[in-house]
Coordinates of C-alpha atoms and ligand atoms in Angstrom, one line a residue:
X13 CA -9.1 9.5 -28.4
X14 CA -7.2 11.7 -30.9
X15 CA -3.9 13.5 -30.4
X16 CA -3.5 16.1 -27.7
X17 CA -0.7 18.6 -28.3
X18 CA 0.5 20.9 -25.5
X19 CA 3.0 23.7 -25.3
X20 CA 4.3 25.5 -22.3
X21 CA 7.0 28.0 -21.3
X22 CA 9.4 27.3 -18.5
X23 CA 10.4 29.8 -15.9
X24 CA 13.6 30.4 -17.9
X25 CA 11.5 31.3 -20.9
X26 CA 12.2 28.0 -22.9
X27 CA 9.4 26.6 -25.0
X28 CA 8.6 22.9 -24.2
X29 CA 6.0 20.8 -25.9
X30 CA 4.5 17.3 -26.1
X31 CA 2.0 15.1 -27.9
X32 CA -0.3 12.6 -26.2
X33 CA -2.2 9.9 -28.0
X34 CA -4.1 6.8 -26.7
X35 CA -1.0 4.7 -26.8
X36 CA 1.9 7.1 -26.3
X37 CA 3.2 10.3 -24.7
X38 CA 5.9 12.2 -26.5
X39 CA 7.6 15.1 -24.8
X40 CA 10.8 17.1 -25.3
X41 CA 13.2 18.0 -22.5
X42 CA 14.5 21.5 -21.9
X43 CA 17.2 20.9 -24.6
X44 CA 14.4 20.1 -27.1
X45 CA 15.5 16.4 -27.3
X46 CA 12.7 13.8 -27.8
X47 CA 11.7 11.9 -24.7
X48 CA 9.4 8.9 -25.2
X49 CA 7.4 7.9 -22.0
X50 CA 6.4 4.4 -21.2
X51 CA 2.6 3.7 -21.0
X52 CA 1.5 1.7 -17.9
X53 CA -1.9 0.2 -17.7
X54 CA -3.6 1.0 -14.4
X55 CA -6.2 -1.6 -13.5
X56 CA -8.6 0.7 -11.6
X57 CA -12.3 0.9 -12.2
X58 CA -13.9 4.3 -12.3
X59 CA -15.8 3.7 -9.0
X60 CA -12.6 2.6 -7.1
X61 CA -12.1 6.1 -5.7
X62 CA -15.9 6.7 -5.1
X63 CA -17.1 6.1 -1.5
X64 CA -20.3 4.4 -2.8
X65 CA -22.7 3.2 -0.1
X66 CA -20.2 3.6 2.7
X67 CA -19.8 6.3 5.3
X68 CA -16.0 6.1 5.3
X69 CA -13.4 5.0 2.8
X70 CA -11.8 2.9 5.6
X71 CA -14.8 0.7 5.8
X72 CA -15.1 0.5 2.1
X73 CA -11.5 -0.5 1.8
X74 CA -11.8 -3.1 4.6
X75 CA -14.8 -4.6 2.7
X76 CA -12.9 -4.5 -0.6
X77 CA -10.2 -6.9 0.7
X78 CA -11.6 -10.1 -0.9
X79 CA -11.8 -8.5 -4.3
X80 CA -8.4 -6.8 -3.9
X81 CA -6.7 -10.1 -2.9
X82 CA -8.3 -11.8 -5.9
X83 CA -6.9 -9.1 -8.2
X84 CA -3.5 -9.2 -6.6
X85 CA -3.3 -13.0 -7.1
X86 CA -4.7 -13.2 -10.7
X87 CA -2.4 -15.1 -13.0
X88 CA 0.3 -15.4 -10.3
X89 CA -0.4 -18.9 -9.0
X90 CA 0.9 -22.1 -10.6
X91 CA -1.3 -24.9 -9.3
X92 CA 0.6 -27.5 -11.2
X93 CA 4.1 -26.7 -10.0
X94 CA 2.8 -25.5 -6.6
X95 CA 4.6 -22.2 -7.0
X96 CA 4.0 -18.6 -7.9
X97 CA 4.7 -16.6 -11.1
X98 CA 5.9 -13.1 -10.6
X99 CA 6.6 -11.3 -13.9
X100 CA 9.2 -9.0 -12.4
X101 CA 11.2 -11.8 -10.9
X102 CA 11.5 -13.8 -14.1
X103 CA 14.0 -11.4 -15.6
X104 CA 16.3 -11.9 -12.6
X105 CA 15.9 -15.7 -12.0
X106 CA 19.6 -16.3 -12.4
X107 CA 20.5 -13.8 -9.7
X108 CA 17.7 -15.0 -7.4
X109 CA 19.3 -18.4 -7.3
X110 CA 22.4 -16.9 -5.6
X111 CA 20.4 -14.9 -3.0
X112 CA 21.3 -15.9 0.5
X113 CA 19.5 -13.2 2.5
X114 CA 16.5 -10.9 2.1
X115 CA 16.2 -7.5 3.8
X116 CA 12.8 -5.8 3.7
X117 CA 12.7 -2.0 4.0
X118 CA 9.5 -0.3 5.0
X119 CA 7.7 2.0 7.5
X120 CA 4.5 1.8 9.5
X121 CA 1.9 -0.7 8.3
X122 CA 4.1 -1.6 5.4
X123 CA 6.9 -2.5 7.9
X124 CA 4.4 -4.9 9.6
X125 CA 3.6 -6.6 6.3
X126 CA 7.4 -6.8 5.8
X127 CA 7.8 -8.6 9.1
X128 CA 5.3 -11.2 8.0
X129 CA 7.2 -11.6 4.8
X130 CA 10.5 -12.1 6.7
X131 CA 8.9 -14.7 8.9
X132 CA 7.5 -16.6 5.8
X133 CA 10.9 -16.6 4.1
X134 CA 12.7 -17.8 7.2
X135 CA 10.2 -20.5 7.9
X136 CA 9.2 -21.8 4.5
X137 CA 12.1 -20.9 2.2
X138 CA 14.8 -21.4 4.9
X139 CA 16.2 -18.1 3.7
X140 CA 17.5 -15.7 6.4
X141 CA 15.3 -12.6 6.2
X142 CA 14.7 -9.5 8.3
X143 CA 12.4 -6.5 8.1
X144 CA 14.2 -3.1 8.7
X145 CA 12.5 0.1 9.6
X146 CA 13.6 2.1 6.6
X147 CA 13.7 5.3 8.7
X148 CA 16.5 3.8 10.8
X149 CA 18.7 2.7 7.9
X150 CA 20.4 6.0 7.4
X151 CA 21.9 5.9 10.9
X152 CA 23.1 2.3 10.4
X153 CA 25.7 2.7 7.6
X154 CA 24.3 -0.6 6.1
X155 CA 26.6 -3.4 4.9
X156 CA 25.4 -4.3 1.4
X157 CA 26.5 -7.5 -0.4
X158 CA 25.8 -9.2 -3.7
X159 CA 24.0 -12.2 -2.2
X160 CA 21.3 -10.1 -0.5
X161 CA 18.0 -9.1 -2.1
X162 CA 16.6 -5.8 -0.7
X163 CA 12.8 -5.5 -0.9
X164 CA 11.2 -2.1 -0.3
X165 CA 7.5 -2.1 0.5
X166 CA 5.4 1.0 0.3
X167 CA 1.7 1.4 -0.5
X168 CA 2.2 4.8 -1.9
X169 CA 5.6 4.2 -3.3
X170 CA 6.5 7.8 -2.2
X171 CA 7.4 7.4 1.5
X172 CA 10.5 9.5 1.9
X173 CA 12.2 7.3 4.5
X174 CA 11.7 4.2 2.4
X175 CA 12.9 5.8 -0.8
X176 CA 15.9 7.2 1.0
X177 CA 16.9 3.8 2.3
X178 CA 16.4 2.3 -1.2
X179 CA 18.6 4.9 -2.8
X180 CA 21.3 4.3 -0.2
X181 CA 21.3 0.5 -0.9
X182 CA 21.2 1.0 -4.7
X183 CA 24.1 3.5 -4.6
X184 CA 26.1 0.7 -2.8
X185 CA 25.2 -1.7 -5.6
X186 CA 22.5 -3.8 -3.9
X187 CA 19.9 -5.6 -5.9
X188 CA 16.5 -3.9 -5.0
X189 CA 13.0 -5.1 -5.6
X190 CA 9.8 -3.1 -4.8
X191 CA 6.4 -4.0 -3.6
X192 CA 3.9 -1.2 -4.1
X193 CA 0.3 -0.4 -4.9
X194 CA 0.9 2.7 -7.0
X195 CA 1.8 2.1 -10.6
X196 CA 4.5 4.5 -11.8
X197 CA 5.4 5.6 -8.2
X198 CA 8.9 6.6 -7.4
X199 CA 9.5 3.2 -5.7
X200 CA 8.4 1.4 -8.9
X201 CA 10.7 3.4 -11.0
X202 CA 13.7 3.2 -8.7
X203 CA 13.9 -0.6 -8.1
X204 CA 15.4 -3.3 -10.3
X205 CA 12.2 -5.2 -10.5
X206 CA 8.9 -5.3 -8.6
X207 CA 5.5 -6.6 -7.6
X208 CA 2.5 -4.4 -8.0
X209 CA -0.1 -5.4 -5.3
X210 CA -3.1 -4.1 -7.4
X211 CA -5.2 -3.4 -4.3
X212 CA -6.8 -0.4 -6.0
X213 CA -6.6 3.2 -4.7
X214 CA -6.4 3.4 -0.9
X215 CA -7.9 6.7 0.1
X216 CA -8.2 6.4 3.9
X217 CA -5.0 7.4 5.7
X218 CA -5.4 4.3 7.7
X219 CA -4.1 1.5 5.6
X220 CA -6.1 -1.8 5.5
X221 CA -6.5 -3.4 2.1
X222 CA -2.9 -2.4 1.2
X223 CA -1.7 -4.4 4.3
X224 CA -3.3 -7.6 3.3
X225 CA -2.3 -7.2 -0.4
X226 CA 1.3 -6.5 0.6
X227 CA 1.3 -9.6 2.9
X228 CA -0.1 -11.5 -0.1
X229 CA 2.8 -10.2 -2.3
X230 CA 5.3 -11.4 0.3
X231 CA 3.5 -14.8 0.4
X232 CA 4.0 -15.1 -3.4
X233 CA 7.7 -14.1 -3.0
X234 CA 8.3 -16.5 -0.2
X235 CA 6.5 -19.3 -2.1
X236 CA 8.7 -18.8 -5.1
X237 CA 11.9 -18.8 -3.0
X238 CA 10.6 -21.8 -0.9
X239 CA 10.1 -23.8 -4.1
X240 CA 13.6 -22.8 -5.4
X241 CA 15.0 -24.2 -2.2
X242 CA 13.4 -26.4 0.4
X243 CA 9.7 -26.8 -0.3
X244 CA 8.3 -29.9 -2.1
X245 CA 5.9 -29.6 -4.9
X246 CA 3.2 -31.2 -2.8
X247 CA 3.7 -28.7 0.0
X248 CA 3.8 -25.9 -2.5
X249 CA 0.4 -27.0 -3.9
X250 CA -1.0 -26.9 -0.4
X251 CA 0.1 -23.3 0.0
X252 CA -1.3 -22.4 -3.5
X253 CA -4.6 -24.0 -2.5
X254 CA -4.6 -21.9 0.6
X255 CA -4.0 -18.7 -1.3
X256 CA -6.8 -19.6 -3.8
X257 CA -9.3 -19.8 -0.8
X258 CA -8.1 -16.8 1.0
X259 CA -10.5 -14.2 -0.4
X260 CA -13.5 -16.3 0.5
X261 CA -12.0 -16.8 4.0
X262 CA -11.5 -13.1 4.4
X263 CA -15.2 -12.8 3.5
X264 CA -16.0 -15.1 6.5
X265 CA -13.9 -12.9 8.8
X266 CA -15.8 -9.8 7.6
X267 CA -19.1 -11.5 8.5
X268 CA -18.0 -11.1 12.1
X269 CA -18.1 -7.3 11.9
X270 CA -21.1 -7.1 14.3
X271 CA -19.1 -8.8 17.1
X272 CA -16.2 -6.4 16.6
X273 CA -18.7 -3.5 16.7
X274 CA -20.1 -4.7 20.1
X275 CA -16.6 -5.1 21.5
X276 CA -15.7 -1.6 20.4
X277 CA -18.8 -0.1 21.9
X278 CA -17.9 -1.8 25.2
X279 CA -14.2 -0.9 25.3
X280 CA -13.9 2.4 23.4
X281 CA -13.0 4.3 26.6
X282 CA -10.4 1.8 27.8
X283 CA -7.2 3.6 28.8
X284 CA -5.1 0.8 27.3
X285 CA -5.5 -2.1 24.9
X286 CA -3.0 -5.0 24.4
X287 CA -2.6 -7.1 21.3
X288 CA -0.6 -10.3 21.7
X289 CA 0.5 -12.8 19.1
X290 CA 3.5 -15.1 18.2
X291 CA 5.4 -16.0 15.1
X292 CA 4.0 -14.1 12.1
X293 CA 1.2 -12.8 14.2
X294 CA 3.5 -10.6 16.3
X295 CA 3.4 -8.2 13.3
X296 CA -0.4 -8.5 13.2
X297 CA -0.6 -7.7 16.9
X298 CA 1.5 -4.5 16.2
X299 CA -0.7 -3.7 13.2
X300 CA -3.9 -4.0 15.4
X301 CA -2.3 -1.6 18.0
X302 CA -1.3 0.8 15.3
X303 CA -4.8 1.0 13.8
X304 CA -6.3 1.7 17.2
X305 CA -3.7 4.5 18.0
X306 CA -4.0 6.0 14.5
X307 CA -7.8 6.5 14.2
X308 CA -9.2 6.1 17.7
X309 CA -6.3 7.8 19.5
X310 CA -6.3 5.0 22.1
X311 CA -3.1 3.9 23.7
X312 CA -2.3 0.4 22.6
X313 CA 0.6 -2.0 22.4
X314 CA 1.2 -5.0 20.1
X315 CA 3.7 -7.5 21.3
X316 CA 4.9 -11.1 21.2
X317 CA 3.5 -13.4 23.8
X318 CA 7.1 -14.2 24.6
X319 CA 7.8 -10.7 25.7
X320 CA 4.8 -10.4 28.0
X321 CA 6.5 -11.7 31.2
X322 CA 9.5 -9.4 30.6
X323 CA 7.5 -6.3 31.6
X324 CA 4.2 -5.7 29.8
X325 CA 2.4 -8.2 32.0
X326 CA 2.6 -5.5 34.8
X327 CA 0.0 -3.5 32.8
X328 CA -2.7 -6.1 33.1
X329 CA -5.4 -5.4 35.5
X330 CA -9.0 -6.7 35.8
X331 CA -11.2 -5.8 32.9
X332 CA -8.3 -4.6 30.6
X333 CA -9.1 -5.5 27.0
X334 CA -6.6 -7.9 25.4
X335 CA -6.7 -9.3 21.9
X336 CA -4.9 -12.6 21.6
X337 CA -4.1 -14.1 18.2
X338 CA -4.2 -17.9 18.6
X339 CA -4.4 -19.6 15.2
X340 CA -4.1 -23.4 15.2
X341 CA -0.4 -23.6 14.3
X342 CA 3.0 -24.0 16.0
X343 CA 2.4 -20.9 18.2
X344 CA -0.9 -22.2 19.7
X345 CA 0.6 -24.1 22.7
X346 CA 2.6 -21.2 23.9
X347 CA -0.2 -18.8 23.3
X348 CA -2.4 -21.0 25.6
X349 CA 0.2 -20.3 28.3
X350 CA -0.2 -16.5 27.6
X351 CA -4.0 -16.9 27.8
X352 CA -3.7 -18.5 31.3
X353 CA -1.4 -15.7 32.5
X354 CA -3.8 -13.1 31.2
X355 CA -6.9 -14.8 32.6
X356 CA -5.3 -15.2 36.1
X357 CA -4.9 -11.4 36.2
X358 CA -8.5 -10.7 35.1
X359 CA -7.9 -9.4 31.6
X360 CA -10.9 -9.3 29.2
X361 CA -9.6 -11.6 26.5
X362 CA -10.9 -11.7 22.9
X363 CA -9.2 -14.4 21.0
X364 CA -8.9 -14.8 17.2
X365 CA -8.8 -18.6 17.0
X366 CA -10.2 -21.6 15.3
X367 CA -14.0 -21.7 15.9
X368 CA -13.8 -25.3 17.2
X369 CA -10.9 -24.7 19.6
X370 CA -12.6 -25.7 22.9
X371 CA -9.5 -25.1 25.0
X372 CA -9.2 -21.5 23.8
X373 CA -12.9 -21.0 24.3
X374 CA -12.5 -22.1 27.9
X375 CA -9.8 -19.5 28.6
X376 CA -11.2 -16.4 27.0
X377 CA -14.3 -14.1 27.1
X378 CA -15.1 -14.4 23.4
X379 CA -13.7 -15.9 20.2
X380 CA -13.7 -14.5 16.7
X381 CA -13.6 -17.6 14.6
X382 CA -10.9 -18.4 12.0
X383 CA -11.9 -20.9 9.3
X384 CA -9.5 -23.9 8.8
X385 CA -6.5 -22.5 6.9
X386 CA -2.9 -23.1 6.0
X387 CA -0.7 -21.6 8.7
X388 CA 1.2 -19.4 6.2
X389 CA -1.8 -17.3 5.4
X390 CA -3.1 -16.7 8.9
X391 CA -1.9 -13.0 9.1
X392 CA -4.3 -12.2 6.3
X393 CA -7.2 -13.5 8.3
X394 CA -6.3 -12.5 11.9
X395 CA -5.9 -8.9 11.0
X396 CA -9.5 -8.4 9.7
X397 CA -11.2 -8.2 13.2
X398 CA -8.5 -5.9 14.4
X399 CA -9.2 -3.5 11.5
X400 CA -12.9 -3.6 12.2
X401 CA -12.4 -3.1 16.0
X402 CA -10.3 0.0 15.3
X403 CA -12.9 1.3 12.9
X404 CA -15.8 0.9 15.2
X405 CA -13.9 2.4 18.2
X406 CA -13.1 5.5 16.2
X407 CA -16.7 5.6 15.0
X408 CA -18.1 5.4 18.6
X409 CA -15.6 8.2 19.6
X410 CA -16.8 10.4 16.7
X411 CA -13.4 11.0 15.1
X412 CA -12.6 11.8 11.5
X413 CA -11.8 8.2 10.6
X414 CA -10.4 8.8 7.1
X415 CA -8.3 11.8 8.1
X416 CA -6.9 11.2 11.5
X417 CA -5.2 14.2 13.2
X418 CA -1.5 15.0 12.6
X419 CA -1.2 12.3 9.9
X420 CA -0.9 12.3 6.1
X421 CA -1.6 9.4 3.6
X422 CA 1.9 9.6 2.2
X423 CA 4.8 10.8 4.4
X424 CA 7.0 12.5 1.8
X425 CA 9.2 14.3 4.4
X426 CA 11.9 12.7 6.5
Ligands
AGP510 C1 -0.9 3.0 8.2 O1 -2.2 2.9 8.6 C2 -0.3 4.3 8.2 N1 -1.0 5.3 7.5 C3 1.2 4.4 8.0 O2 1.8 3.7 9.0 C4 1.8 3.9 6.6 O3 1.7 2.6 6.4 C5 3.3 4.4 6.5 O4 3.3 5.8 6.5 C6 3.9 3.9 5.2 O5 3.3 4.3 4.1 P1 3.6 3.6 2.7 O6 3.1 2.2 2.8 O7 2.8 4.4 1.7 O8 5.1 3.7 2.5

């Protein structure tokens, strides 16, 4: 590529100009002062934004998840130290050592990925962490302190509520990191450091591959903090091994698409669907419900198994579809109790559980099988059938899957 020179006239009649080459962009501002721009390399292939053999971008993006996760992880795992390497963090290592709290800021699906991140930091790094709905921050008059790291998560990096929360925190002197998919987005420019998730362009309004890539970014962050604090090298290596296997395991979950399709064809007219999980999978249950509302326009609720008997159990009636997330971890025993309550009331239960979990099999109508995995990575696996179920439900109902009514890909107004 040679040099490309451009000239333009502003509304006030001022002449502005710039020169673009393969490696630089030079512009002048309205006062004719030189302004050099930074060149960022975007790792997209030409066919990333092409629908290819798929009928909808959503299905393409669901199927791209193994590749997206591999790309997100590339060069970021340290198998020897049992830790993660995040370029953005390295310049702030000294300050990270003094971090005593983490507050995530995000909206929608990104908020659910943030909730997973908060869970991982609490559980594995023993670092108090919460996920805040960025849209609510403005009414909270937040207390900002020097020992808190604020992490804004946004696929687009342009969500107005998230940016507004970020600006409020920065104005008060808070240390802000960003997790985003879009290189050069407002979020990436307005944070102190960040993690690009490199999921590739997400075209469908309904977020899928960005969710799993964002969860992965929070896994890398939590692993780094966990190794700085409480986690042994041996346990860190187990987590690293689990992350190295995750894309192949997502592939195994995708192979169960036909079962999700049959379930969607059976329940697409249900007046209500419930998604239940515990621990990190409460956020996945909420994400499953959001997908179904967003593209199939079906009323749905995602909740903690612990909350069921405080009200939502009253909604259960014979034949009502319930998705239960029952991975083989610390949540399993209590989820078994939920399954018994649901079965006693005649719900049609689909469990996402270990393929060889006979006890779960005996309590539910069908099981979508999880491969053996480290408990920290289960949200990346359990969400896959929920994405597929929402897709096939919307397909059966004949809706415009990639452009659901009333919604925009990037919500740039508050
Ligand atoms: C997800 O399917 C939605 N389209 C929506 O909830 C979205 O995640 C939310 O608007 C936040 O967007 P962002 O990640 O670009 O900030």
